[in-house]
């Protein structure tokens, strides 16, 4: 059973500031907090000093891979995880990296390549191909929408 109700109709054009504010406010707040923390950590040379300065523990992320930059206790942080894959950064503390869920200092200890025995190459290729098909289909539909002069009047018939 499906119950559908129209709760409102958005006028054509840009949404109002009041409607966008809740979506944008948290993004801007996190960005500003990240910049403040990064400034506070400027000039810190060790992970221990940074942890002491912010009163947080030093966390260790083992077996971070290029496919899955999952940092334990934090989640997926592409910027912080990606820093560790540069061979010239081994043994060096990064500058503060503002991520989506915090500010990170990263010190890679070791980089090595190891074949993933559980990886299924054909399945991965198929998944990536299907993703690209979806992106292409979405892009072509968006291009058609931009060039077509179609007005959505569905709400007038309910």
PDB file of N, CA and C in Angstrom, residues 60-158:
ATOM      1  N   UNK A  60      45.099   5.175  15.580  1.00  0.00           N
ATOM      2  CA  UNK A  60      45.882   4.452  14.575  1.00  0.00           C
ATOM      3  C   UNK A  60      44.923   3.823  13.571  1.00  0.00           C
ATOM      4  N   UNK A  61      45.206   4.000  12.302  1.00  0.00           N
ATOM      5  CA  UNK A  61      44.404   3.400  11.238  1.00  0.00           C
ATOM      6  C   UNK A  61      45.276   2.383  10.514  1.00  0.00           C
ATOM      7  N   UNK A  62      44.973   1.118  10.706  1.00  0.00           N
ATOM      8  CA  UNK A  62      45.737   0.048  10.066  1.00  0.00           C
ATOM      9  C   UNK A  62      45.065  -0.378   8.768  1.00  0.00           C
ATOM     10  N   UNK A  63      45.877  -0.777   7.833  1.00  0.00           N
ATOM     11  CA  UNK A  63      45.408  -1.368   6.578  1.00  0.00           C
ATOM     12  C   UNK A  63      44.455  -0.463   5.812  1.00  0.00           C
ATOM     13  N   UNK A  64      44.775   0.807   5.721  1.00  0.00           N
ATOM     14  CA  UNK A  64      43.992   1.725   4.898  1.00  0.00           C
ATOM     15  C   UNK A  64      44.361   1.437   3.454  1.00  0.00           C
ATOM     16  N   UNK A  65      43.366   1.251   2.619  1.00  0.00           N
ATOM     17  CA  UNK A  65      43.657   0.942   1.220  1.00  0.00           C
ATOM     18  C   UNK A  65      43.172   2.064   0.324  1.00  0.00           C
ATOM     19  N   UNK A  66      43.689   2.077  -0.883  1.00  0.00           N
ATOM     20  CA  UNK A  66      43.306   3.099  -1.846  1.00  0.00           C
ATOM     21  C   UNK A  66      41.837   2.971  -2.206  1.00  0.00           C
ATOM     22  N   UNK A  67      41.344   1.741  -2.237  1.00  0.00           N
ATOM     23  CA  UNK A  67      39.944   1.489  -2.576  1.00  0.00           C
ATOM     24  C   UNK A  67      39.029   1.904  -1.435  1.00  0.00           C
ATOM     25  N   UNK A  68      39.489   1.731  -0.205  1.00  0.00           N
ATOM     26  CA  UNK A  68      38.655   2.017   0.952  1.00  0.00           C
ATOM     27  C   UNK A  68      39.443   2.809   1.997  1.00  0.00           C
ATOM     28  N   UNK A  69      39.469   4.151   1.878  1.00  0.00           N
ATOM     29  CA  UNK A  69      40.197   4.952   2.868  1.00  0.00           C
ATOM     30  C   UNK A  69      39.394   5.108   4.156  1.00  0.00           C
ATOM     31  N   UNK A  70      39.118   3.994   4.804  1.00  0.00           N
ATOM     32  CA  UNK A  70      38.328   3.970   6.033  1.00  0.00           C
ATOM     33  C   UNK A  70      39.253   4.154   7.225  1.00  0.00           C
ATOM     34  N   UNK A  71      39.011   5.215   7.975  1.00  0.00           N
ATOM     35  CA  UNK A  71      39.801   5.470   9.176  1.00  0.00           C
ATOM     36  C   UNK A  71      38.980   5.026  10.376  1.00  0.00           C
ATOM     37  N   UNK A  72      39.541   4.126  11.169  1.00  0.00           N
ATOM     38  CA  UNK A  72      38.833   3.583  12.322  1.00  0.00           C
ATOM     39  C   UNK A  72      38.342   4.649  13.275  1.00  0.00           C
ATOM     40  N   UNK A  73      37.071   4.565  13.659  1.00  0.00           N
ATOM     41  CA  UNK A  73      36.486   5.512  14.584  1.00  0.00           C
ATOM     42  C   UNK A  73      36.069   6.828  13.948  1.00  0.00           C
ATOM     43  N   UNK A  74      36.360   7.000  12.662  1.00  0.00           N
ATOM     44  CA  UNK A  74      36.059   8.253  11.983  1.00  0.00           C
ATOM     45  C   UNK A  74      35.141   8.023  10.790  1.00  0.00           C
ATOM     46  N   UNK A  75      35.477   7.062   9.976  1.00  0.00           N
ATOM     47  CA  UNK A  75      34.709   6.792   8.764  1.00  0.00           C
ATOM     48  C   UNK A  75      35.551   7.046   7.528  1.00  0.00           C
ATOM     49  N   UNK A  76      34.893   7.280   6.414  1.00  0.00           N
ATOM     50  CA  UNK A  76      35.588   7.511   5.153  1.00  0.00           C
ATOM     51  C   UNK A  76      36.054   8.962   5.077  1.00  0.00           C
ATOM     52  N   UNK A  77      37.337   9.137   5.014  1.00  0.00           N
ATOM     53  CA  UNK A  77      37.943  10.461   4.870  1.00  0.00           C
ATOM     54  C   UNK A  77      38.921  10.392   3.709  1.00  0.00           C
ATOM     55  N   UNK A  78      38.463  10.787   2.545  1.00  0.00           N
ATOM     56  CA  UNK A  78      39.266  10.654   1.340  1.00  0.00           C
ATOM     57  C   UNK A  78      40.543  11.480   1.385  1.00  0.00           C
ATOM     58  N   UNK A  79      40.468  12.710   1.857  1.00  0.00           N
ATOM     59  CA  UNK A  79      41.651  13.576   1.891  1.00  0.00           C
ATOM     60  C   UNK A  79      42.695  13.030   2.866  1.00  0.00           C
ATOM     61  N   UNK A  80      42.258  12.693   4.063  1.00  0.00           N
ATOM     62  CA  UNK A  80      43.194  12.199   5.080  1.00  0.00           C
ATOM     63  C   UNK A  80      43.748  10.839   4.685  1.00  0.00           C
ATOM     64  N   UNK A  81      42.888   9.963   4.183  1.00  0.00           N
ATOM     65  CA  UNK A  81      43.348   8.645   3.762  1.00  0.00           C
ATOM     66  C   UNK A  81      44.280   8.727   2.571  1.00  0.00           C
ATOM     67  N   UNK A  82      44.000   9.627   1.653  1.00  0.00           N
ATOM     68  CA  UNK A  82      44.809   9.759   0.449  1.00  0.00           C
ATOM     69  C   UNK A  82      46.210  10.270   0.706  1.00  0.00           C
ATOM     70  N   UNK A  83      46.416  11.061   1.752  1.00  0.00           N
ATOM     71  CA  UNK A  83      47.748  11.587   2.062  1.00  0.00           C
ATOM     72  C   UNK A  83      48.744  10.452   2.273  1.00  0.00           C
ATOM     73  N   UNK A  84      48.280   9.374   2.836  1.00  0.00           N
ATOM     74  CA  UNK A  84      49.166   8.271   3.176  1.00  0.00           C
ATOM     75  C   UNK A  84      49.691   7.483   1.997  1.00  0.00           C
ATOM     76  N   UNK A  85      49.188   7.739   0.794  1.00  0.00           N
ATOM     77  CA  UNK A  85      49.617   6.948  -0.361  1.00  0.00           C
ATOM     78  C   UNK A  85      50.756   7.594  -1.144  1.00  0.00           C
ATOM     79  N   UNK A  86      51.275   8.699  -0.656  1.00  0.00           N
ATOM     80  CA  UNK A  86      52.411   9.345  -1.289  1.00  0.00           C
ATOM     81  C   UNK A  86      53.671   8.835  -0.601  1.00  0.00           C
ATOM     82  N   UNK A  87      54.537   8.159  -1.348  1.00  0.00           N
ATOM     83  CA  UNK A  87      55.727   7.561  -0.740  1.00  0.00           C
ATOM     84  C   UNK A  87      56.631   8.587  -0.065  1.00  0.00           C
ATOM     85  N   UNK A  88      56.617   9.813  -0.555  1.00  0.00           N
ATOM     86  CA  UNK A  88      57.484  10.834   0.051  1.00  0.00           C
ATOM     87  C   UNK A  88      56.952  11.315   1.398  1.00  0.00           C
ATOM     88  N   UNK A  89      55.732  10.929   1.752  1.00  0.00           N
ATOM     89  CA  UNK A  89      55.170  11.376   3.029  1.00  0.00           C
ATOM     90  C   UNK A  89      55.379  10.376   4.165  1.00  0.00           C
ATOM     91  N   UNK A  90      55.997   9.240   3.891  1.00  0.00           N
ATOM     92  CA  UNK A  90      56.224   8.228   4.926  1.00  0.00           C
ATOM     93  C   UNK A  90      57.124   8.802   6.020  1.00  0.00           C
ATOM     94  N   UNK A  91      56.661   8.683   7.261  1.00  0.00           N
ATOM     95  CA  UNK A  91      57.413   9.153   8.415  1.00  0.00           C
ATOM     96  C   UNK A  91      57.274  10.636   8.690  1.00  0.00           C
ATOM     97  N   UNK A  92      56.512  11.350   7.860  1.00  0.00           N
ATOM     98  CA  UNK A  92      56.336  12.793   8.047  1.00  0.00           C
ATOM     99  C   UNK A  92      54.900  13.085   8.479  1.00  0.00           C
ATOM    100  N   UNK A  93      54.750  14.078   9.325  1.00  0.00           N
ATOM    101  CA  UNK A  93      53.426  14.503   9.773  1.00  0.00           C
ATOM    102  C   UNK A  93      52.875  15.494   8.747  1.00  0.00           C
ATOM    103  N   UNK A  94      51.654  15.275   8.346  1.00  0.00           N
ATOM    104  CA  UNK A  94      51.022  16.162   7.359  1.00  0.00           C
ATOM    105  C   UNK A  94      50.695  17.511   7.982  1.00  0.00           C
ATOM    106  N   UNK A  95      50.438  18.467   7.131  1.00  0.00           N
ATOM    107  CA  UNK A  95      49.842  19.721   7.583  1.00  0.00           C
ATOM    108  C   UNK A  95      48.398  19.387   7.951  1.00  0.00           C
ATOM    109  N   UNK A  96      47.711  20.208   8.705  1.00  0.00           N
ATOM    110  CA  UNK A  96      46.311  19.907   9.036  1.00  0.00           C
ATOM    111  C   UNK A  96      45.466  19.720   7.769  1.00  0.00           C
ATOM    112  N   UNK A  97      44.740  18.622   7.725  1.00  0.00           N
ATOM    113  CA  UNK A  97      43.873  18.291   6.593  1.00  0.00           C
ATOM    114  C   UNK A  97      42.437  18.428   7.064  1.00  0.00           C
ATOM    115  N   UNK A  98      41.703  19.364   6.475  1.00  0.00           N
ATOM    116  CA  UNK A  98      40.300  19.567   6.845  1.00  0.00           C
ATOM    117  C   UNK A  98      39.464  18.578   6.048  1.00  0.00           C
ATOM    118  N   UNK A  99      38.860  17.622   6.753  1.00  0.00           N
ATOM    119  CA  UNK A  99      38.021  16.625   6.108  1.00  0.00           C
ATOM    120  C   UNK A  99      36.554  16.915   6.336  1.00  0.00           C
ATOM    121  N   UNK A 100      35.720  15.953   5.985  1.00  0.00           N
ATOM    122  CA  UNK A 100      34.280  16.151   6.130  1.00  0.00           C
ATOM    123  C   UNK A 100      33.800  15.942   7.562  1.00  0.00           C
ATOM    124  N   UNK A 101      34.571  15.230   8.376  1.00  0.00           N
ATOM    125  CA  UNK A 101      34.132  14.992   9.750  1.00  0.00           C
ATOM    126  C   UNK A 101      35.154  15.437  10.794  1.00  0.00           C
ATOM    127  N   UNK A 102      36.156  16.200  10.379  1.00  0.00           N
ATOM    128  CA  UNK A 102      37.131  16.674  11.342  1.00  0.00           C
ATOM    129  C   UNK A 102      38.382  17.197  10.666  1.00  0.00           C
ATOM    130  N   UNK A 103      39.356  17.548  11.493  1.00  0.00           N
ATOM    131  CA  UNK A 103      40.661  17.995  11.013  1.00  0.00           C
ATOM    132  C   UNK A 103      41.664  16.925  11.400  1.00  0.00           C
ATOM    133  N   UNK A 104      42.509  16.555  10.470  1.00  0.00           N
ATOM    134  CA  UNK A 104      43.397  15.411  10.677  1.00  0.00           C
ATOM    135  C   UNK A 104      44.845  15.794  10.455  1.00  0.00           C
ATOM    136  N   UNK A 105      45.706  15.183  11.266  1.00  0.00           N
ATOM    137  CA  UNK A 105      47.134  15.155  11.015  1.00  0.00           C
ATOM    138  C   UNK A 105      47.450  13.692  10.761  1.00  0.00           C
ATOM    139  N   UNK A 106      48.155  13.425   9.699  1.00  0.00           N
ATOM    140  CA  UNK A 106      48.416  12.044   9.298  1.00  0.00           C
ATOM    141  C   UNK A 106      49.918  11.824   9.224  1.00  0.00           C
ATOM    142  N   UNK A 107      50.352  10.661   9.736  1.00  0.00           N
ATOM    143  CA  UNK A 107      51.760  10.288   9.649  1.00  0.00           C
ATOM    144  C   UNK A 107      51.837   8.841   9.156  1.00  0.00           C
ATOM    145  N   UNK A 108      52.000   8.658   7.850  1.00  0.00           N
ATOM    146  CA  UNK A 108      52.094   7.292   7.323  1.00  0.00           C
ATOM    147  C   UNK A 108      53.369   6.608   7.812  1.00  0.00           C
ATOM    148  N   UNK A 109      53.230   5.374   8.262  1.00  0.00           N
ATOM    149  CA  UNK A 109      54.388   4.631   8.748  1.00  0.00           C
ATOM    150  C   UNK A 109      54.959   3.716   7.677  1.00  0.00           C
ATOM    151  N   UNK A 110      54.085   3.240   6.782  1.00  0.00           N
ATOM    152  CA  UNK A 110      54.515   2.241   5.826  1.00  0.00           C
ATOM    153  C   UNK A 110      53.553   2.236   4.640  1.00  0.00           C
ATOM    154  N   UNK A 111      54.094   2.059   3.461  1.00  0.00           N
ATOM    155  CA  UNK A 111      53.265   1.899   2.270  1.00  0.00           C
ATOM    156  C   UNK A 111      53.743   0.640   1.566  1.00  0.00           C
ATOM    157  N   UNK A 112      52.812  -0.244   1.284  1.00  0.00           N
ATOM    158  CA  UNK A 112      53.192  -1.446   0.546  1.00  0.00           C
ATOM    159  C   UNK A 112      52.017  -1.892  -0.308  1.00  0.00           C
ATOM    160  N   UNK A 113      52.360  -2.561  -1.372  1.00  0.00           N
ATOM    161  CA  UNK A 113      51.341  -3.064  -2.293  1.00  0.00           C
ATOM    162  C   UNK A 113      51.172  -4.555  -2.054  1.00  0.00           C
ATOM    163  N   UNK A 114      49.943  -4.941  -1.881  1.00  0.00           N
ATOM    164  CA  UNK A 114      49.655  -6.351  -1.647  1.00  0.00           C
ATOM    165  C   UNK A 114      48.414  -6.689  -2.445  1.00  0.00           C
ATOM    166  N   UNK A 115      48.469  -7.767  -3.180  1.00  0.00           N
ATOM    167  CA  UNK A 115      47.314  -8.177  -3.969  1.00  0.00           C
ATOM    168  C   UNK A 115      46.176  -8.568  -3.047  1.00  0.00           C
ATOM    169  N   UNK A 116      44.997  -8.144  -3.380  1.00  0.00           N
ATOM    170  CA  UNK A 116      43.808  -8.478  -2.599  1.00  0.00           C
ATOM    171  C   UNK A 116      43.268  -9.807  -3.096  1.00  0.00           C
ATOM    172  N   UNK A 117      43.441 -10.833  -2.274  1.00  0.00           N
ATOM    173  CA  UNK A 117      43.020 -12.173  -2.675  1.00  0.00           C
ATOM    174  C   UNK A 117      41.512 -12.277  -2.827  1.00  0.00           C
ATOM    175  N   UNK A 118      40.775 -11.410  -2.157  1.00  0.00           N
ATOM    176  CA  UNK A 118      39.313 -11.482  -2.232  1.00  0.00           C
ATOM    177  C   UNK A 118      38.753 -10.656  -3.378  1.00  0.00           C
ATOM    178  N   UNK A 119      39.613  -9.898  -4.064  1.00  0.00           N
ATOM    179  CA  UNK A 119      39.134  -9.029  -5.143  1.00  0.00           C
ATOM    180  C   UNK A 119      38.710  -9.856  -6.345  1.00  0.00           C
ATOM    181  N   UNK A 120      37.589  -9.522  -6.885  1.00  0.00           N
ATOM    182  CA  UNK A 120      37.091 -10.158  -8.087  1.00  0.00           C
ATOM    183  C   UNK A 120      37.172  -9.118  -9.198  1.00  0.00           C
ATOM    184  N   UNK A 121      38.165  -9.242 -10.055  1.00  0.00           N
ATOM    185  CA  UNK A 121      38.443  -8.242 -11.072  1.00  0.00           C
ATOM    186  C   UNK A 121      37.259  -8.086 -12.020  1.00  0.00           C
ATOM    187  N   UNK A 122      36.685  -9.182 -12.458  1.00  0.00           N
ATOM    188  CA  UNK A 122      35.557  -9.113 -13.398  1.00  0.00           C
ATOM    189  C   UNK A 122      34.367  -8.401 -12.763  1.00  0.00           C
ATOM    190  N   UNK A 123      34.102  -8.698 -11.511  1.00  0.00           N
ATOM    191  CA  UNK A 123      32.982  -8.054 -10.813  1.00  0.00           C
ATOM    192  C   UNK A 123      33.238  -6.550 -10.652  1.00  0.00           C
ATOM    193  N   UNK A 124      34.467  -6.191 -10.321  1.00  0.00           N
ATOM    194  CA  UNK A 124      34.817  -4.781 -10.176  1.00  0.00           C
ATOM    195  C   UNK A 124      34.680  -4.057 -11.503  1.00  0.00           C
ATOM    196  N   UNK A 125      35.153  -4.665 -12.581  1.00  0.00           N
ATOM    197  CA  UNK A 125      35.029  -4.048 -13.903  1.00  0.00           C
ATOM    198  C   UNK A 125      33.567  -3.872 -14.290  1.00  0.00           C
ATOM    199  N   UNK A 126      32.763  -4.869 -13.993  1.00  0.00           N
ATOM    200  CA  UNK A 126      31.344  -4.800 -14.302  1.00  0.00           C
ATOM    201  C   UNK A 126      30.666  -3.686 -13.502  1.00  0.00           C
ATOM    202  N   UNK A 127      30.999  -3.579 -12.238  1.00  0.00           N
ATOM    203  CA  UNK A 127      30.433  -2.529 -11.391  1.00  0.00           C
ATOM    204  C   UNK A 127      30.811  -1.149 -11.904  1.00  0.00           C
ATOM    205  N   UNK A 128      32.081  -0.956 -12.233  1.00  0.00           N
ATOM    206  CA  UNK A 128      32.535   0.342 -12.736  1.00  0.00           C
ATOM    207  C   UNK A 128      31.886   0.673 -14.078  1.00  0.00           C
ATOM    208  N   UNK A 129      31.735  -0.326 -14.939  1.00  0.00           N
ATOM    209  CA  UNK A 129      31.075  -0.108 -16.226  1.00  0.00           C
ATOM    210  C   UNK A 129      29.630   0.317 -16.021  1.00  0.00           C
ATOM    211  N   UNK A 130      28.934  -0.358 -15.115  1.00  0.00           N
ATOM    212  CA  UNK A 130      27.536  -0.002 -14.839  1.00  0.00           C
ATOM    213  C   UNK A 130      27.422   1.393 -14.233  1.00  0.00           C
ATOM    214  N   UNK A 131      28.363   1.766 -13.383  1.00  0.00           N
ATOM    215  CA  UNK A 131      28.359   3.114 -12.815  1.00  0.00           C
ATOM    216  C   UNK A 131      28.525   4.154 -13.915  1.00  0.00           C
ATOM    217  N   UNK A 132      29.436   3.900 -14.832  1.00  0.00           N
ATOM    218  CA  UNK A 132      29.661   4.854 -15.924  1.00  0.00           C
ATOM    219  C   UNK A 132      28.450   4.940 -16.845  1.00  0.00           C
ATOM    220  N   UNK A 133      27.775   3.817 -17.066  1.00  0.00           N
ATOM    221  CA  UNK A 133      26.542   3.841 -17.862  1.00  0.00           C
ATOM    222  C   UNK A 133      25.494   4.717 -17.178  1.00  0.00           C
ATOM    223  N   UNK A 134      25.382   4.570 -15.867  1.00  0.00           N
ATOM    224  CA  UNK A 134      24.420   5.380 -15.115  1.00  0.00           C
ATOM    225  C   UNK A 134      24.745   6.863 -15.197  1.00  0.00           C
ATOM    226  N   UNK A 135      26.026   7.194 -15.072  1.00  0.00           N
ATOM    227  CA  UNK A 135      26.449   8.592 -15.171  1.00  0.00           C
ATOM    228  C   UNK A 135      26.139   9.137 -16.561  1.00  0.00           C
ATOM    229  N   UNK A 136      26.410   8.345 -17.584  1.00  0.00           N
ATOM    230  CA  UNK A 136      26.145   8.766 -18.957  1.00  0.00           C
ATOM    231  C   UNK A 136      24.651   8.961 -19.190  1.00  0.00           C
ATOM    232  N   UNK A 137      23.844   8.026 -18.705  1.00  0.00           N
ATOM    233  CA  UNK A 137      22.401   8.131 -18.863  1.00  0.00           C
ATOM    234  C   UNK A 137      21.866   9.362 -18.133  1.00  0.00           C
ATOM    235  N   UNK A 138      22.315   9.567 -16.916  1.00  0.00           N
ATOM    236  CA  UNK A 138      21.878  10.730 -16.139  1.00  0.00           C
ATOM    237  C   UNK A 138      22.284  12.023 -16.842  1.00  0.00           C
ATOM    238  N   UNK A 139      23.522  12.094 -17.302  1.00  0.00           N
ATOM    239  CA  UNK A 139      24.007  13.284 -17.993  1.00  0.00           C
ATOM    240  C   UNK A 139      23.223  13.573 -19.261  1.00  0.00           C
ATOM    241  N   UNK A 140      22.910  12.531 -20.009  1.00  0.00           N
ATOM    242  CA  UNK A 140      22.149  12.752 -21.247  1.00  0.00           C
ATOM    243  C   UNK A 140      20.722  13.191 -20.928  1.00  0.00           C
ATOM    244  N   UNK A 141      20.126  12.647 -19.875  1.00  0.00           N
ATOM    245  CA  UNK A 141      18.770  13.069 -19.497  1.00  0.00           C
ATOM    246  C   UNK A 141      18.772  14.523 -19.025  1.00  0.00           C
ATOM    247  N   UNK A 142      19.792  14.934 -18.275  1.00  0.00           N
ATOM    248  CA  UNK A 142      19.893  16.323 -17.826  1.00  0.00           C
ATOM    249  C   UNK A 142      20.064  17.266 -19.010  1.00  0.00           C
ATOM    250  N   UNK A 143      20.856  16.845 -20.001  1.00  0.00           N
ATOM    251  CA  UNK A 143      21.035  17.671 -21.200  1.00  0.00           C
ATOM    252  C   UNK A 143      19.720  17.811 -21.954  1.00  0.00           C
ATOM    253  N   UNK A 144      18.955  16.722 -22.033  1.00  0.00           N
ATOM    254  CA  UNK A 144      17.649  16.784 -22.696  1.00  0.00           C
ATOM    255  C   UNK A 144      16.694  17.707 -21.947  1.00  0.00           C
ATOM    256  N   UNK A 145      16.719  17.634 -20.614  1.00  0.00           N
ATOM    257  CA  UNK A 145      15.848  18.501 -19.813  1.00  0.00           C
ATOM    258  C   UNK A 145      16.169  19.971 -20.034  1.00  0.00           C
ATOM    259  N   UNK A 146      17.460  20.285 -20.146  1.00  0.00           N
ATOM    260  CA  UNK A 146      17.857  21.679 -20.336  1.00  0.00           C
ATOM    261  C   UNK A 146      17.411  22.217 -21.691  1.00  0.00           C
ATOM    262  N   UNK A 147      17.433  21.353 -22.695  1.00  0.00           N
ATOM    263  CA  UNK A 147      17.077  21.826 -24.035  1.00  0.00           C
ATOM    264  C   UNK A 147      15.582  21.755 -24.310  1.00  0.00           C
ATOM    265  N   UNK A 148      14.847  20.945 -23.570  1.00  0.00           N
ATOM    266  CA  UNK A 148      13.407  20.796 -23.792  1.00  0.00           C
ATOM    267  C   UNK A 148      12.646  21.877 -23.038  1.00  0.00           C
ATOM    268  N   UNK A 149      11.523  22.257 -23.583  1.00  0.00           N
ATOM    269  CA  UNK A 149      10.659  23.247 -22.931  1.00  0.00           C
ATOM    270  C   UNK A 149       9.439  22.520 -22.378  1.00  0.00           C
ATOM    271  N   UNK A 150       9.638  21.834 -21.250  1.00  0.00           N
ATOM    272  CA  UNK A 150       8.581  21.040 -20.651  1.00  0.00           C
ATOM    273  C   UNK A 150       8.215  21.659 -19.306  1.00  0.00           C
ATOM    274  N   UNK A 151       6.928  21.825 -19.068  1.00  0.00           N
ATOM    275  CA  UNK A 151       6.433  22.356 -17.802  1.00  0.00           C
ATOM    276  C   UNK A 151       5.783  21.212 -17.037  1.00  0.00           C
ATOM    277  N   UNK A 152       6.155  21.058 -15.787  1.00  0.00           N
ATOM    278  CA  UNK A 152       5.621  19.981 -14.953  1.00  0.00           C
ATOM    279  C   UNK A 152       4.344  20.493 -14.277  1.00  0.00           C
ATOM    280  N   UNK A 153       3.181  19.998 -14.741  1.00  0.00           N
ATOM    281  CA  UNK A 153       1.902  20.419 -14.200  1.00  0.00           C
ATOM    282  C   UNK A 153       1.204  19.307 -13.420  1.00  0.00           C
ATOM    283  N   UNK A 154       1.937  18.321 -12.959  1.00  0.00           N
ATOM    284  CA  UNK A 154       1.325  17.184 -12.288  1.00  0.00           C
ATOM    285  C   UNK A 154       0.551  17.588 -11.043  1.00  0.00           C
ATOM    286  N   UNK A 155       1.020  18.584 -10.335  1.00  0.00           N
ATOM    287  CA  UNK A 155       0.330  18.981  -9.094  1.00  0.00           C
ATOM    288  C   UNK A 155      -1.037  19.568  -9.357  1.00  0.00           C
ATOM    289  N   UNK A 156      -1.297  20.041 -10.532  1.00  0.00           N
ATOM    290  CA  UNK A 156      -2.599  20.635 -10.852  1.00  0.00           C
ATOM    291  C   UNK A 156      -3.683  19.584 -11.036  1.00  0.00           C
ATOM    292  N   UNK A 157      -3.299  18.326 -11.233  1.00  0.00           N
ATOM    293  CA  UNK A 157      -4.254  17.263 -11.483  1.00  0.00           C
ATOM    294  C   UNK A 157      -4.575  16.435 -10.244  1.00  0.00           C
ATOM    295  N   UNK A 158      -3.956  16.741  -9.127  1.00  0.00           N
ATOM    296  CA  UNK A 158      -4.186  15.953  -7.896  1.00  0.00           C
ATOM    297  C   UNK A 158      -5.290  16.527  -7.071  1.00  0.00           C
TER     298      UNK A 158
END
